[in-house]
Amino acid sequence: MAHHRKLVAGGLLGYFALSDAEAARPYVLAVSAPSLLYIAVADLIPELHRHWRLPEAAAQLALIAAGVATPVLLHSH
């Protein structure tokens, strides 16, 4: 029973704490959506986990950054 009270209290705390953060929502989504897609693709392509080299890691990081930057740039214009 105490566990349920903690869940409700945490939910209410999160609701009220994040109600003022609505302006940040597009930016949070712009970061979290490409990250989720990367995780999904990385699980579908196991080669990304087996062979780790600096050029490939740099390319992946650049593509992730481009994925995050695209919606932000499109939103600002």
mmCIF file of N, CA and C in Angstrom:
data_model
loop_
_atom_site.group_PDB
_atom_site.id
_atom_site.type_symbol
_atom_site.label_atom_id
_atom_site.label_comp_id
_atom_site.label_asym_id
_atom_site.label_seq_id
_atom_site.Cartn_x
_atom_site.Cartn_y
_atom_site.Cartn_z
ATOM 1 N N MET A 1 0.814 -1.179 0.000
ATOM 2 C CA MET A 1 0.000 0.000 0.000
ATOM 3 C C MET A 1 0.867 1.256 0.000
ATOM 4 N N ALA A 2 1.967 1.251 0.748
ATOM 5 C CA ALA A 2 2.856 2.411 0.795
ATOM 6 C C ALA A 2 3.504 2.637 -0.565
ATOM 7 N N HIS A 3 3.722 1.552 -1.286
ATOM 8 C CA HIS A 3 4.306 1.645 -2.620
ATOM 9 C C HIS A 3 3.384 2.439 -3.548
ATOM 10 N N HIS A 4 2.102 2.202 -3.460
ATOM 11 C CA HIS A 4 1.138 2.909 -4.304
ATOM 12 C C HIS A 4 1.097 4.403 -3.960
ATOM 13 N N ARG A 5 1.224 4.729 -2.702
ATOM 14 C CA ARG A 5 1.239 6.139 -2.291
ATOM 15 C C ARG A 5 2.466 6.847 -2.853
ATOM 16 N N LYS A 6 3.595 6.138 -2.856
ATOM 17 C CA LYS A 6 4.811 6.732 -3.423
ATOM 18 C C LYS A 6 4.656 6.957 -4.920
ATOM 19 N N LEU A 7 4.014 6.025 -5.610
ATOM 20 C CA LEU A 7 3.789 6.193 -7.045
ATOM 21 C C LEU A 7 2.890 7.394 -7.330
ATOM 22 N N VAL A 8 1.827 7.513 -6.572
ATOM 23 C CA VAL A 8 0.912 8.644 -6.758
ATOM 24 C C VAL A 8 1.626 9.947 -6.419
ATOM 25 N N ALA A 9 2.363 9.968 -5.326
ATOM 26 C CA ALA A 9 3.089 11.176 -4.934
ATOM 27 C C ALA A 9 4.121 11.553 -6.000
ATOM 28 N N GLY A 10 4.837 10.579 -6.533
ATOM 29 C CA GLY A 10 5.806 10.853 -7.587
ATOM 30 C C GLY A 10 5.154 11.358 -8.858
ATOM 31 N N GLY A 11 4.018 10.790 -9.205
ATOM 32 C CA GLY A 11 3.284 11.242 -10.382
ATOM 33 C C GLY A 11 2.802 12.670 -10.242
ATOM 34 N N LEU A 12 2.266 12.989 -9.073
ATOM 35 C CA LEU A 12 1.798 14.359 -8.832
ATOM 36 C C LEU A 12 2.967 15.343 -8.808
ATOM 37 N N LEU A 13 4.049 14.950 -8.187
ATOM 38 C CA LEU A 13 5.232 15.809 -8.140
ATOM 39 C C LEU A 13 5.757 16.067 -9.549
ATOM 40 N N GLY A 14 5.846 15.021 -10.358
ATOM 41 C CA GLY A 14 6.290 15.183 -11.735
ATOM 42 C C GLY A 14 5.355 16.047 -12.551
ATOM 43 N N TYR A 15 4.069 15.871 -12.347
ATOM 44 C CA TYR A 15 3.080 16.669 -13.086
ATOM 45 C C TYR A 15 3.245 18.153 -12.798
ATOM 46 N N PHE A 16 3.343 18.501 -11.518
ATOM 47 C CA PHE A 16 3.449 19.909 -11.162
ATOM 48 C C PHE A 16 4.840 20.476 -11.469
ATOM 49 N N ALA A 17 5.867 19.668 -11.326
ATOM 50 C CA ALA A 17 7.217 20.152 -11.613
ATOM 51 C C ALA A 17 7.417 20.375 -13.109
ATOM 52 N N LEU A 18 6.810 19.537 -13.928
ATOM 53 C CA LEU A 18 7.008 19.644 -15.368
ATOM 54 C C LEU A 18 5.972 20.503 -16.067
ATOM 55 N N SER A 19 4.982 20.977 -15.349
ATOM 56 C CA SER A 19 3.964 21.809 -15.995
ATOM 57 C C SER A 19 4.562 23.125 -16.477
ATOM 58 N N ASP A 20 5.608 23.606 -15.831
ATOM 59 C CA ASP A 20 6.275 24.828 -16.255
ATOM 60 C C ASP A 20 7.302 24.575 -17.363
ATOM 61 N N ALA A 21 7.577 23.332 -17.677
ATOM 62 C CA ALA A 21 8.605 22.999 -18.663
ATOM 63 C C ALA A 21 8.026 22.749 -20.047
ATOM 64 N N GLU A 22 6.815 23.208 -20.311
ATOM 65 C CA GLU A 22 6.184 22.925 -21.586
ATOM 66 C C GLU A 22 6.913 23.564 -22.764
ATOM 67 N N ALA A 23 7.575 24.676 -22.539
ATOM 68 C CA ALA A 23 8.312 25.337 -23.615
ATOM 69 C C ALA A 23 9.491 24.500 -24.087
ATOM 70 N N ALA A 24 10.001 23.635 -23.234
ATOM 71 C CA ALA A 24 11.152 22.804 -23.594
ATOM 72 C C ALA A 24 10.744 21.526 -24.320
ATOM 73 N N ARG A 25 9.452 21.248 -24.392
ATOM 74 C CA ARG A 25 8.993 19.988 -24.971
ATOM 75 C C ARG A 25 9.508 19.739 -26.389
ATOM 76 N N PRO A 26 9.447 20.702 -27.316
ATOM 77 C CA PRO A 26 9.936 20.417 -28.673
ATOM 78 C C PRO A 26 11.418 20.046 -28.697
ATOM 79 N N TYR A 27 12.196 20.672 -27.837
ATOM 80 C CA TYR A 27 13.629 20.398 -27.819
ATOM 81 C C TYR A 27 13.937 19.048 -27.183
ATOM 82 N N VAL A 28 13.184 18.704 -26.168
ATOM 83 C CA VAL A 28 13.355 17.385 -25.541
ATOM 84 C C VAL A 28 12.964 16.297 -26.531
ATOM 85 N N LEU A 29 11.882 16.504 -27.256
ATOM 86 C CA LEU A 29 11.471 15.524 -28.266
ATOM 87 C C LEU A 29 12.471 15.449 -29.403
ATOM 88 N N ALA A 30 13.065 16.589 -29.761
ATOM 89 C CA ALA A 30 14.057 16.604 -30.842
ATOM 90 C C ALA A 30 15.295 15.802 -30.472
ATOM 91 N N VAL A 31 15.594 15.689 -29.198
ATOM 92 C CA VAL A 31 16.741 14.900 -28.758
ATOM 93 C C VAL A 31 16.341 13.446 -28.526
ATOM 94 N N SER A 32 15.181 13.225 -27.931
ATOM 95 C CA SER A 32 14.811 11.864 -27.557
ATOM 96 C C SER A 32 14.350 11.019 -28.751
ATOM 97 N N ALA A 33 13.682 11.613 -29.728
ATOM 98 C CA ALA A 33 13.195 10.832 -30.868
ATOM 99 C C ALA A 33 14.340 10.233 -31.680
ATOM 100 N N PRO A 34 15.361 11.011 -32.090
ATOM 101 C CA PRO A 34 16.466 10.382 -32.833
ATOM 102 C C PRO A 34 17.231 9.369 -31.989
ATOM 103 N N SER A 35 17.325 9.623 -30.685
ATOM 104 C CA SER A 35 18.014 8.663 -29.822
ATOM 105 C C SER A 35 17.285 7.332 -29.798
ATOM 106 N N LEU A 36 15.965 7.378 -29.707
ATOM 107 C CA LEU A 36 15.164 6.160 -29.721
ATOM 108 C C LEU A 36 15.309 5.432 -31.057
ATOM 109 N N LEU A 37 15.291 6.186 -32.139
ATOM 110 C CA LEU A 37 15.476 5.575 -33.461
ATOM 111 C C LEU A 37 16.856 4.931 -33.573
ATOM 112 N N TYR A 38 17.876 5.587 -33.055
ATOM 113 C CA TYR A 38 19.220 5.017 -33.097
ATOM 114 C C TYR A 38 19.285 3.701 -32.329
ATOM 115 N N ILE A 39 18.684 3.679 -31.163
ATOM 116 C CA ILE A 39 18.685 2.450 -30.367
ATOM 117 C C ILE A 39 17.972 1.330 -31.121
ATOM 118 N N ALA A 40 16.852 1.659 -31.750
ATOM 119 C CA ALA A 40 16.106 0.644 -32.501
ATOM 120 C C ALA A 40 16.928 0.129 -33.674
ATOM 121 N N VAL A 41 17.566 1.026 -34.401
ATOM 122 C CA VAL A 41 18.368 0.613 -35.558
ATOM 123 C C VAL A 41 19.599 -0.159 -35.114
ATOM 124 N N ALA A 42 20.227 0.276 -34.031
ATOM 125 C CA ALA A 42 21.414 -0.415 -33.529
ATOM 126 C C ALA A 42 21.080 -1.836 -33.099
ATOM 127 N N ASP A 43 19.872 -2.052 -32.577
ATOM 128 C CA ASP A 43 19.471 -3.414 -32.217
ATOM 129 C C ASP A 43 19.187 -4.252 -33.456
ATOM 130 N N LEU A 44 18.737 -3.611 -34.522
ATOM 131 C CA LEU A 44 18.470 -4.352 -35.750
ATOM 132 C C LEU A 44 19.745 -4.663 -36.524
ATOM 133 N N ILE A 45 20.794 -3.872 -36.313
ATOM 134 C CA ILE A 45 22.063 -4.074 -37.013
ATOM 135 C C ILE A 45 23.119 -4.430 -35.963
ATOM 136 N N PRO A 46 23.272 -5.704 -35.651
ATOM 137 C CA PRO A 46 24.210 -6.097 -34.596
ATOM 138 C C PRO A 46 25.664 -5.784 -34.933
ATOM 139 N N GLU A 47 25.955 -5.546 -36.199
ATOM 140 C CA GLU A 47 27.317 -5.197 -36.617
ATOM 141 C C GLU A 47 27.810 -3.947 -35.882
ATOM 142 N N LEU A 48 26.903 -3.065 -35.516
ATOM 143 C CA LEU A 48 27.292 -1.851 -34.814
ATOM 144 C C LEU A 48 27.857 -2.153 -33.429
ATOM 145 N N HIS A 49 27.485 -3.289 -32.866
ATOM 146 C CA HIS A 49 27.964 -3.649 -31.527
ATOM 147 C C HIS A 49 29.249 -4.468 -31.573
ATOM 148 N N ARG A 50 29.470 -5.179 -32.656
ATOM 149 C CA ARG A 50 30.612 -6.109 -32.722
ATOM 150 C C ARG A 50 31.933 -5.417 -33.018
ATOM 151 N N HIS A 51 31.935 -4.565 -34.009
ATOM 152 C CA HIS A 51 33.183 -3.942 -34.456
ATOM 153 C C HIS A 51 33.122 -2.452 -34.181
ATOM 154 N N TRP A 52 33.917 -2.029 -33.205
ATOM 155 C CA TRP A 52 33.915 -0.621 -32.836
ATOM 156 C C TRP A 52 35.264 -0.035 -33.213
ATOM 157 N N ARG A 53 35.232 0.896 -34.167
ATOM 158 C CA ARG A 53 36.434 1.617 -34.581
ATOM 159 C C ARG A 53 36.124 3.105 -34.529
ATOM 160 N N LEU A 54 37.154 3.890 -34.311
ATOM 161 C CA LEU A 54 36.974 5.334 -34.155
ATOM 162 C C LEU A 54 36.316 5.992 -35.367
ATOM 163 N N PRO A 55 36.699 5.691 -36.614
ATOM 164 C CA PRO A 55 36.024 6.354 -37.743
ATOM 165 C C PRO A 55 34.524 6.041 -37.810
ATOM 166 N N GLU A 56 34.161 4.792 -37.554
ATOM 167 C CA GLU A 56 32.741 4.435 -37.578
ATOM 168 C C GLU A 56 31.993 5.087 -36.420
ATOM 169 N N ALA A 57 32.623 5.136 -35.249
ATOM 170 C CA ALA A 57 31.984 5.766 -34.092
ATOM 171 C C ALA A 57 31.804 7.265 -34.340
ATOM 172 N N ALA A 58 32.799 7.896 -34.951
ATOM 173 C CA ALA A 58 32.684 9.322 -35.264
ATOM 174 C C ALA A 58 31.578 9.560 -36.284
ATOM 175 N N ALA A 59 31.467 8.672 -37.263
ATOM 176 C CA ALA A 59 30.400 8.803 -38.265
ATOM 177 C C ALA A 59 29.031 8.635 -37.610
ATOM 178 N N GLN A 60 28.910 7.662 -36.716
ATOM 179 C CA GLN A 60 27.636 7.459 -36.025
ATOM 180 C C GLN A 60 27.290 8.673 -35.166
ATOM 181 N N LEU A 61 28.275 9.222 -34.477
ATOM 182 C CA LEU A 61 28.037 10.399 -33.649
ATOM 183 C C LEU A 61 27.619 11.599 -34.508
ATOM 184 N N ALA A 62 28.255 11.756 -35.662
ATOM 185 C CA ALA A 62 27.893 12.849 -36.567
ATOM 186 C C ALA A 62 26.470 12.675 -37.090
ATOM 187 N N LEU A 63 26.085 11.453 -37.404
ATOM 188 C CA LEU A 63 24.729 11.206 -37.892
ATOM 189 C C LEU A 63 23.692 11.426 -36.791
ATOM 190 N N ILE A 64 24.018 11.050 -35.571
ATOM 191 C CA ILE A 64 23.105 11.304 -34.455
ATOM 192 C C ILE A 64 22.950 12.811 -34.255
ATOM 193 N N ALA A 65 24.068 13.536 -34.304
ATOM 194 C CA ALA A 65 24.010 14.995 -34.152
ATOM 195 C C ALA A 65 23.189 15.619 -35.279
ATOM 196 N N ALA A 66 23.343 15.110 -36.498
ATOM 197 C CA ALA A 66 22.544 15.625 -37.619
ATOM 198 C C ALA A 66 21.067 15.316 -37.406
ATOM 199 N N GLY A 67 20.771 14.148 -36.868
ATOM 200 C CA GLY A 67 19.387 13.788 -36.588
ATOM 201 C C GLY A 67 18.764 14.668 -35.523
ATOM 202 N N VAL A 68 19.564 15.085 -34.551
ATOM 203 C CA VAL A 68 19.066 15.981 -33.512
ATOM 204 C C VAL A 68 18.949 17.411 -34.057
ATOM 205 N N ALA A 69 19.908 17.825 -34.862
ATOM 206 C CA ALA A 69 19.935 19.206 -35.355
ATOM 207 C C ALA A 69 18.857 19.476 -36.394
ATOM 208 N N THR A 70 18.479 18.492 -37.184
ATOM 209 C CA THR A 70 17.512 18.712 -38.266
ATOM 210 C C THR A 70 16.185 19.265 -37.770
ATOM 211 N N PRO A 71 15.510 18.627 -36.814
ATOM 212 C CA PRO A 71 14.233 19.195 -36.359
ATOM 213 C C PRO A 71 14.394 20.551 -35.690
ATOM 214 N N VAL A 72 15.507 20.742 -34.988
ATOM 215 C CA VAL A 72 15.731 22.027 -34.319
ATOM 216 C C VAL A 72 15.883 23.128 -35.359
ATOM 217 N N LEU A 73 16.650 22.861 -36.413
ATOM 218 C CA LEU A 73 16.836 23.866 -37.465
ATOM 219 C C LEU A 73 15.530 24.099 -38.235
ATOM 220 N N LEU A 74 14.805 23.048 -38.505
ATOM 221 C CA LEU A 74 13.544 23.206 -39.230
ATOM 222 C C LEU A 74 12.512 23.953 -38.394
ATOM 223 N N HIS A 75 12.544 23.746 -37.102
ATOM 224 C CA HIS A 75 11.588 24.415 -36.217
ATOM 225 C C HIS A 75 11.879 25.913 -36.094
ATOM 226 N N SER A 76 13.155 26.281 -36.190
ATOM 227 C CA SER A 76 13.510 27.683 -36.009
ATOM 228 C C SER A 76 13.263 28.520 -37.255
ATOM 229 N N HIS A 77 12.976 27.908 -38.399
ATOM 230 C CA HIS A 77 12.744 28.687 -39.626
ATOM 231 C C HIS A 77 11.299 28.754 -39.967
#
